[in-house]
CSV table of C-alpha atoms and ligand atoms in Angstrom, one decimal:
chain,number,residue,atom,x,y,z
A,1,MET,CA,-22.6,29.1,4.3
A,2,ARG,CA,-19.1,28.3,3.1
A,3,ILE,CA,-18.2,24.7,2.3
A,4,TRP,CA,-14.6,23.4,2.5
A,5,ALA,CA,-13.5,19.8,2.1
A,6,VAL,CA,-10.4,18.0,3.1
A,7,ALA,CA,-9.2,15.1,0.9
A,8,ASN,CA,-6.3,13.0,-0.2
A,9,GLN,CA,-6.2,9.5,-1.7
A,10,LYS,CA,-3.7,8.6,1.0
A,11,GLY,CA,-4.6,7.7,4.7
A,12,GLY,CA,-2.8,9.0,7.7
A,13,VAL,CA,-1.9,12.4,6.3
A,14,GLY,CA,-3.8,14.5,8.7
A,15,LYS,CA,-7.2,14.9,7.0
A,16,THR,CA,-9.4,14.3,10.1
A,17,THR,CA,-7.0,16.3,12.3
A,18,SER,CA,-7.3,19.2,9.8
A,19,VAL,CA,-11.1,19.0,9.9
A,20,VAL,CA,-11.3,19.0,13.6
A,21,THR,CA,-8.7,21.7,14.2
A,22,LEU,CA,-10.0,24.1,11.6
A,23,ALA,CA,-13.6,23.5,12.9
A,24,GLY,CA,-12.3,24.4,16.4
A,25,LEU,CA,-10.6,27.6,15.2
A,26,LEU,CA,-13.7,28.7,13.3
A,27,ALA,CA,-16.0,27.9,16.2
A,28,ASP,CA,-13.8,29.8,18.6
A,29,GLN,CA,-14.3,32.8,16.4
A,30,GLY,CA,-18.0,32.5,16.9
A,31,PHE,CA,-19.0,30.8,13.7
A,32,ASP,CA,-21.5,27.9,13.7
A,33,VAL,CA,-19.7,25.0,12.1
A,34,LEU,CA,-20.9,21.6,10.7
A,35,VAL,CA,-18.4,18.8,10.3
A,36,LEU,CA,-19.5,16.1,7.9
A,37,ASP,CA,-17.9,12.7,8.0
A,38,LEU,CA,-17.9,11.0,4.6
A,39,ASP,CA,-15.2,8.4,5.5
A,40,PRO,CA,-16.7,5.0,6.2
A,41,HIS,CA,-13.9,4.4,8.7
A,42,GLY,CA,-15.6,7.1,10.8
A,43,SER,CA,-12.5,8.6,12.4
A,44,LEU,CA,-14.1,12.0,12.7
A,45,THR,CA,-17.3,10.4,14.1
A,46,SER,CA,-15.2,8.4,16.7
A,47,TYR,CA,-13.2,11.6,17.5
A,48,PHE,CA,-16.5,13.0,18.9
A,49,ARG,CA,-17.3,9.8,20.8
A,50,TYR,CA,-19.9,8.3,18.5
A,51,ASP,CA,-19.5,4.7,17.3
A,52,PRO,CA,-19.7,4.3,13.5
A,53,ASP,CA,-20.4,0.6,13.9
A,54,SER,CA,-23.6,1.1,15.9
A,55,LEU,CA,-25.1,4.4,14.8
A,56,GLN,CA,-28.7,4.0,13.6
A,57,HIS,CA,-28.5,7.1,11.4
A,58,SER,CA,-25.6,8.7,9.5
A,59,ALA,CA,-24.7,10.3,6.2
A,60,TYR,CA,-25.5,6.9,4.7
A,61,ASP,CA,-29.2,7.8,5.0
A,62,LEU,CA,-28.7,10.7,2.5
A,63,PHE,CA,-27.8,8.2,-0.3
A,64,GLN,CA,-30.8,6.0,0.1
A,65,ASN,CA,-33.2,7.7,-2.2
A,66,ASP,CA,-31.5,7.4,-5.6
A,67,GLY,CA,-29.9,10.7,-5.4
A,68,LYS,CA,-33.0,12.6,-4.3
A,69,VAL,CA,-32.8,14.3,-0.9
A,70,ASP,CA,-35.7,14.8,1.5
A,71,ALA,CA,-35.3,18.4,2.7
A,72,GLU,CA,-35.9,17.4,6.4
A,73,LEU,CA,-33.4,14.6,6.5
A,74,PRO,CA,-30.1,16.5,6.8
A,75,GLY,CA,-31.3,18.4,9.8
A,76,GLN,CA,-32.4,15.2,11.5
A,77,LEU,CA,-28.9,13.7,11.2
A,78,LEU,CA,-27.2,16.5,13.2
A,79,LEU,CA,-25.4,15.4,16.4
A,80,SER,CA,-23.8,17.6,19.1
A,81,THR,CA,-20.1,17.5,19.9
A,82,SER,CA,-17.8,18.5,22.8
A,83,HIS,CA,-17.9,22.1,21.3
A,84,ASP,CA,-21.2,23.8,21.5
A,85,ARG,CA,-20.7,25.6,18.1
A,86,ILE,CA,-19.7,22.4,16.3
A,87,SER,CA,-22.3,19.9,15.0
A,88,LEU,CA,-21.6,16.6,13.4
A,89,ILE,CA,-23.2,14.6,10.7
A,90,PRO,CA,-21.6,11.2,11.4
A,91,ALA,CA,-20.4,8.4,9.2
A,92,SER,CA,-21.3,4.7,9.7
A,93,THR,CA,-19.4,1.7,8.5
A,94,ALA,CA,-22.3,0.8,6.2
A,95,MET,CA,-21.1,3.7,4.0
A,96,ALA,CA,-18.4,1.4,2.6
A,97,THR,CA,-21.1,-0.3,0.6
A,98,LEU,CA,-21.9,3.0,-1.2
A,99,GLU,CA,-18.5,3.0,-2.9
A,100,ARG,CA,-19.9,0.2,-5.2
A,101,LYS,CA,-22.7,2.5,-6.5
A,102,SER,CA,-22.1,4.3,-9.7
A,103,VAL,CA,-21.6,8.0,-9.6
A,104,GLY,CA,-22.7,8.6,-13.1
A,105,SER,CA,-26.4,7.9,-12.7
A,106,ASP,CA,-29.3,9.9,-11.2
A,107,GLY,CA,-27.4,12.7,-9.6
A,108,MET,CA,-25.6,10.4,-7.1
A,109,GLY,CA,-22.6,12.7,-7.3
A,110,LEU,CA,-24.7,15.7,-6.0
A,111,VAL,CA,-26.3,14.1,-2.9
A,112,ILE,CA,-24.1,16.0,-0.5
A,113,ALA,CA,-24.3,19.3,-2.3
A,114,ARG,CA,-28.1,19.0,-2.3
A,115,SER,CA,-28.2,18.0,1.4
A,116,LEU,CA,-26.0,20.9,2.5
A,117,ALA,CA,-28.2,23.3,0.6
A,118,CYS,CA,-31.0,22.2,3.0
A,119,LEU,CA,-28.9,23.5,5.9
A,120,TRP,CA,-27.9,26.7,4.2
A,121,ASP,CA,-29.1,29.2,6.9
A,122,GLN,CA,-28.0,27.0,9.9
A,123,PHE,CA,-24.3,27.1,9.6
A,124,ASP,CA,-21.6,29.6,8.7
A,125,TYR,CA,-19.1,26.9,7.7
A,126,VAL,CA,-19.2,23.2,6.7
A,127,ILE,CA,-16.0,21.1,6.6
A,128,ILE,CA,-16.2,17.7,4.9
A,129,ASP,CA,-13.9,14.9,5.8
A,130,SER,CA,-13.5,12.3,3.0
A,131,PRO,CA,-12.3,8.8,2.5
A,132,PRO,CA,-8.9,8.0,0.9
A,133,VAL,CA,-10.7,6.4,-2.0
A,134,LEU,CA,-11.8,8.0,-5.2
A,135,GLY,CA,-15.4,6.7,-5.2
A,136,VAL,CA,-19.0,8.1,-4.8
A,137,LEU,CA,-18.2,9.6,-1.4
A,138,MET,CA,-15.1,11.6,-2.4
A,139,VAL,CA,-16.7,12.7,-5.6
A,140,ASN,CA,-19.6,14.0,-3.5
A,141,ALA,CA,-17.2,15.9,-1.3
A,142,LEU,CA,-15.5,17.4,-4.3
A,143,ALA,CA,-18.7,18.4,-6.0
A,144,ALA,CA,-20.1,20.0,-2.8
A,145,CYS,CA,-17.2,22.1,-1.7
A,146,GLU,CA,-16.0,25.6,-2.8
A,147,ARG,CA,-12.5,25.0,-1.6
A,148,LEU,CA,-10.4,21.9,-1.0
A,149,LEU,CA,-7.5,21.3,1.3
A,150,VAL,CA,-5.1,18.4,0.4
A,151,PRO,CA,-2.9,17.6,3.4
A,152,VAL,CA,0.3,15.9,2.5
A,153,GLN,CA,2.9,14.5,4.8
A,154,THR,CA,6.4,16.0,4.3
A,155,GLU,CA,8.0,12.7,3.3
A,156,PHE,CA,9.0,11.3,-0.1
A,157,LEU,CA,6.5,8.5,-0.4
A,158,ALA,CA,3.6,10.9,0.3
A,159,ILE,CA,4.7,13.1,-2.6
A,160,LYS,CA,3.9,10.2,-5.0
A,161,GLY,CA,0.4,10.0,-3.5
A,162,LEU,CA,0.1,13.8,-4.0
A,163,GLU,CA,0.8,13.4,-7.7
A,164,ARG,CA,-2.1,11.0,-7.9
A,165,MET,CA,-4.4,13.3,-6.1
A,166,VAL,CA,-3.4,16.3,-8.3
A,167,ARG,CA,-4.1,14.2,-11.4
A,168,THR,CA,-7.5,13.3,-10.0
A,169,LEU,CA,-8.3,17.0,-9.4
A,170,THR,CA,-7.1,18.0,-12.8
A,171,MET,CA,-9.5,15.4,-14.3
A,172,ILE,CA,-12.4,16.5,-12.1
A,173,ASN,CA,-11.7,20.2,-13.0
A,174,ARG,CA,-12.1,19.3,-16.7
A,175,ALA,CA,-15.6,18.1,-16.0
A,176,ARG,CA,-16.6,21.0,-13.7
A,177,LYS,CA,-18.0,24.3,-15.1
A,178,ASN,CA,-16.1,26.3,-12.5
A,179,LYS,CA,-12.7,25.3,-11.3
A,180,LEU,CA,-12.3,23.8,-7.8
A,181,GLU,CA,-9.8,25.8,-5.8
A,182,TYR,CA,-7.4,23.4,-4.0
A,183,TYR,CA,-4.6,24.1,-1.6
A,184,ILE,CA,-1.8,21.7,-0.6
A,185,LEU,CA,-1.1,21.6,3.1
A,186,PRO,CA,2.3,20.2,4.2
A,187,THR,CA,1.8,18.2,7.4
A,188,PHE,CA,3.9,16.2,9.9
A,189,PHE,CA,6.8,18.6,9.3
A,190,ASP,CA,9.9,18.0,11.4
A,191,ARG,CA,12.6,20.5,10.7
A,192,ARG,CA,15.2,18.3,12.3
A,193,THR,CA,15.0,15.7,9.6
A,194,GLN,CA,16.5,16.1,6.2
A,195,ALA,CA,13.7,14.1,4.6
A,196,SER,CA,11.0,16.5,5.9
A,197,VAL,CA,13.0,19.6,4.9
A,198,GLN,CA,13.7,18.3,1.4
A,199,SER,CA,10.1,17.1,0.8
A,200,LEU,CA,8.8,20.5,1.7
A,201,ARG,CA,11.2,22.0,-0.8
A,202,VAL,CA,10.1,19.6,-3.5
A,203,ILE,CA,6.4,20.2,-2.8
A,204,ARG,CA,6.9,24.0,-2.9
A,205,GLN,CA,8.9,23.8,-6.1
A,206,THR,CA,6.5,21.4,-7.9
A,207,TYR,CA,3.2,23.1,-6.8
A,208,PRO,CA,4.2,26.8,-6.2
A,209,GLU,CA,0.7,28.1,-6.9
A,210,GLN,CA,-1.1,25.5,-4.9
A,211,VAL,CA,0.8,25.1,-1.7
A,212,ALA,CA,-0.4,26.8,1.5
A,213,GLN,CA,1.9,29.2,3.2
A,214,ALA,CA,1.4,27.5,6.5
A,215,VAL,CA,3.1,24.2,7.4
A,216,ILE,CA,1.8,21.9,10.1
A,217,PRO,CA,4.5,20.5,12.4
A,218,VAL,CA,4.6,17.2,14.1
A,219,ASP,CA,2.8,17.7,17.4
A,220,THR,CA,1.9,14.9,19.8
A,221,LYS,CA,-0.8,17.1,21.4
A,222,PHE,CA,-3.1,16.2,18.4
A,223,ARG,CA,-3.2,12.6,19.6
A,224,ASN,CA,-3.9,13.7,23.2
A,225,ALA,CA,-6.8,15.9,22.0
A,226,SER,CA,-8.3,13.0,20.1
A,227,THR,CA,-8.1,10.6,23.0
A,228,GLN,CA,-10.1,13.1,25.0
A,229,GLY,CA,-12.6,13.9,22.2
A,230,ILE,CA,-12.0,17.6,22.4
A,231,VAL,CA,-10.8,19.9,19.6
A,232,PRO,CA,-7.1,20.7,19.8
A,233,THR,CA,-7.7,24.4,20.3
A,234,ALA,CA,-9.7,23.6,23.5
A,235,LEU,CA,-6.8,21.4,24.8
A,236,ASP,CA,-4.0,23.9,24.2
A,237,PRO,CA,-4.4,26.8,21.8
A,238,SER,CA,-0.7,27.7,22.0
A,239,THR,CA,0.8,24.4,20.9
A,240,HIS,CA,2.9,24.3,17.8
A,241,GLY,CA,0.4,22.3,15.8
A,242,VAL,CA,-2.5,24.6,16.6
A,243,ARG,CA,-0.4,27.6,15.7
A,244,GLY,CA,0.3,26.0,12.3
A,245,TYR,CA,-3.4,25.7,11.7
A,246,ASN,CA,-4.0,29.2,12.9
A,247,MET,CA,-1.6,30.5,10.2
A,248,LEU,CA,-3.4,28.3,7.7
A,249,MET,CA,-6.7,29.8,8.8
A,250,ARG,CA,-5.6,33.3,8.3
A,251,TRP,CA,-4.3,32.4,4.9
A,252,LEU,CA,-7.6,30.7,4.0
A,253,MET,CA,-9.5,33.7,5.2
A,254,GLU,CA,-7.5,35.9,2.8
A,255,LYS,CA,-8.4,33.5,0.0
A,256,GLU,CA,-12.1,33.7,1.1
A,257,LYS,CA,-12.1,37.3,0.0
A,258,GLN,CA,-11.5,36.1,-3.5
A,259,PRO,CA,-14.4,34.5,-5.5
A,260,ALA,CA,-14.6,30.7,-5.3
A,261,ALA,CA,-16.5,28.1,-7.2
A,262,ASP,CA,-20.2,28.8,-6.8
A,263,THR,CA,-21.8,25.5,-5.7
A,264,ALA,CA,-25.3,26.9,-5.6
A,265,GLN,CA,-25.2,27.4,-9.4
A,266,ARG,CA,-24.7,23.7,-10.0
A,267,LEU,CA,-27.7,22.4,-8.1
B,1,LIG,N1,0.7,17.2,12.8
B,1,LIG,C1,0.6,16.1,13.5
B,1,LIG,N2,1.6,15.7,14.4
B,1,LIG,C2,1.5,14.5,15.0
B,1,LIG,N3,0.5,13.7,14.9
B,1,LIG,C3,-0.5,14.0,14.0
B,1,LIG,C4,-0.5,15.2,13.3
B,1,LIG,N4,-1.6,15.2,12.5
B,1,LIG,C5,-2.3,14.1,12.7
B,1,LIG,N5,-1.6,13.3,13.7
B,1,LIG,C6,-2.0,12.0,14.2
B,1,LIG,O1,-1.8,11.1,13.2
B,1,LIG,C7,-2.9,10.1,13.1
B,1,LIG,C8,-3.5,10.2,11.7
B,1,LIG,O2,-4.0,11.5,11.5
B,1,LIG,P1,-5.5,11.7,10.8
B,1,LIG,O3,-5.8,13.2,10.9
B,1,LIG,O4,-6.4,10.8,11.4
B,1,LIG,O5,-5.1,11.3,9.3
B,1,LIG,P2,-6.2,10.9,8.1
B,1,LIG,O6,-7.5,11.5,8.4
B,1,LIG,O7,-5.5,11.5,6.9
B,1,LIG,O8,-6.1,9.4,8.0
B,1,LIG,C9,-3.8,10.5,14.2
B,1,LIG,O9,-3.5,9.7,15.3
B,1,LIG,C10,-3.5,11.9,14.5
B,1,LIG,O10,-3.8,12.2,15.9
B,2,LIG,MG1,-9.3,10.4,8.5
């Protein structure tokens, strides 16, 4: 099982869209994929037509035992989606209250890593969606994943947010035994606008090692797919946006051939 996460302390940058589209691409290749919603807003959960306001069970349940995880529980939280190779562990709005808990105590930061270990032989890939807040939930996502994707809009204000996220990751990497590999993904690219073109140049110059080769263009089909609750690849695999994610996927698969942080070692 490979675990990826998508995070940025800024909202509206394409995190949930990246999770859903990458999941679709992996599932279409025949992999069994789990998408895990750790954002209390529950956009990923809503995407697949579940209501984060009224769900009885969600990722929230995993945090209810002081950091200890019942081995049966993660499997009981799995929901089906519009794609038969994609399962979902949903978020519920109650998860917002978790952000008040302290990460430092009782292994609260490793709840998700431990929960996913219980599903080790059920999925080929897990992709975690995370909230735009550096709290217990994002810390859990970062601790559980082997690779992290940081989508960033190609606009100047977003670059400020990226600086903050990179500082956070540098801090987290100081505390980790093995370094978390992260990749910056430029999103909402519009080559007709100067702001977009210049921002992309700045991102590439500032983070040459970290930035993904692929760029995700602005594509209204993402919104169409989300209103229908189907993954973008199922709506139209040839659209510009999906082609951008396809390039990203090929680039990530090359990276997969290199050793990544070993999560199992830390449990
Ligand atoms: N490349 C894109 N082009 C156009 N619209 C997009 C693109 N990526 C995401 N969107 C739309 O922008 C909105 C925010 O994206 P989302 O993935 O939910 O961001 P986040 O999870 O970071 O808050 C959604 O309505 C989504 O459909
Ligand atoms: Mg989101």
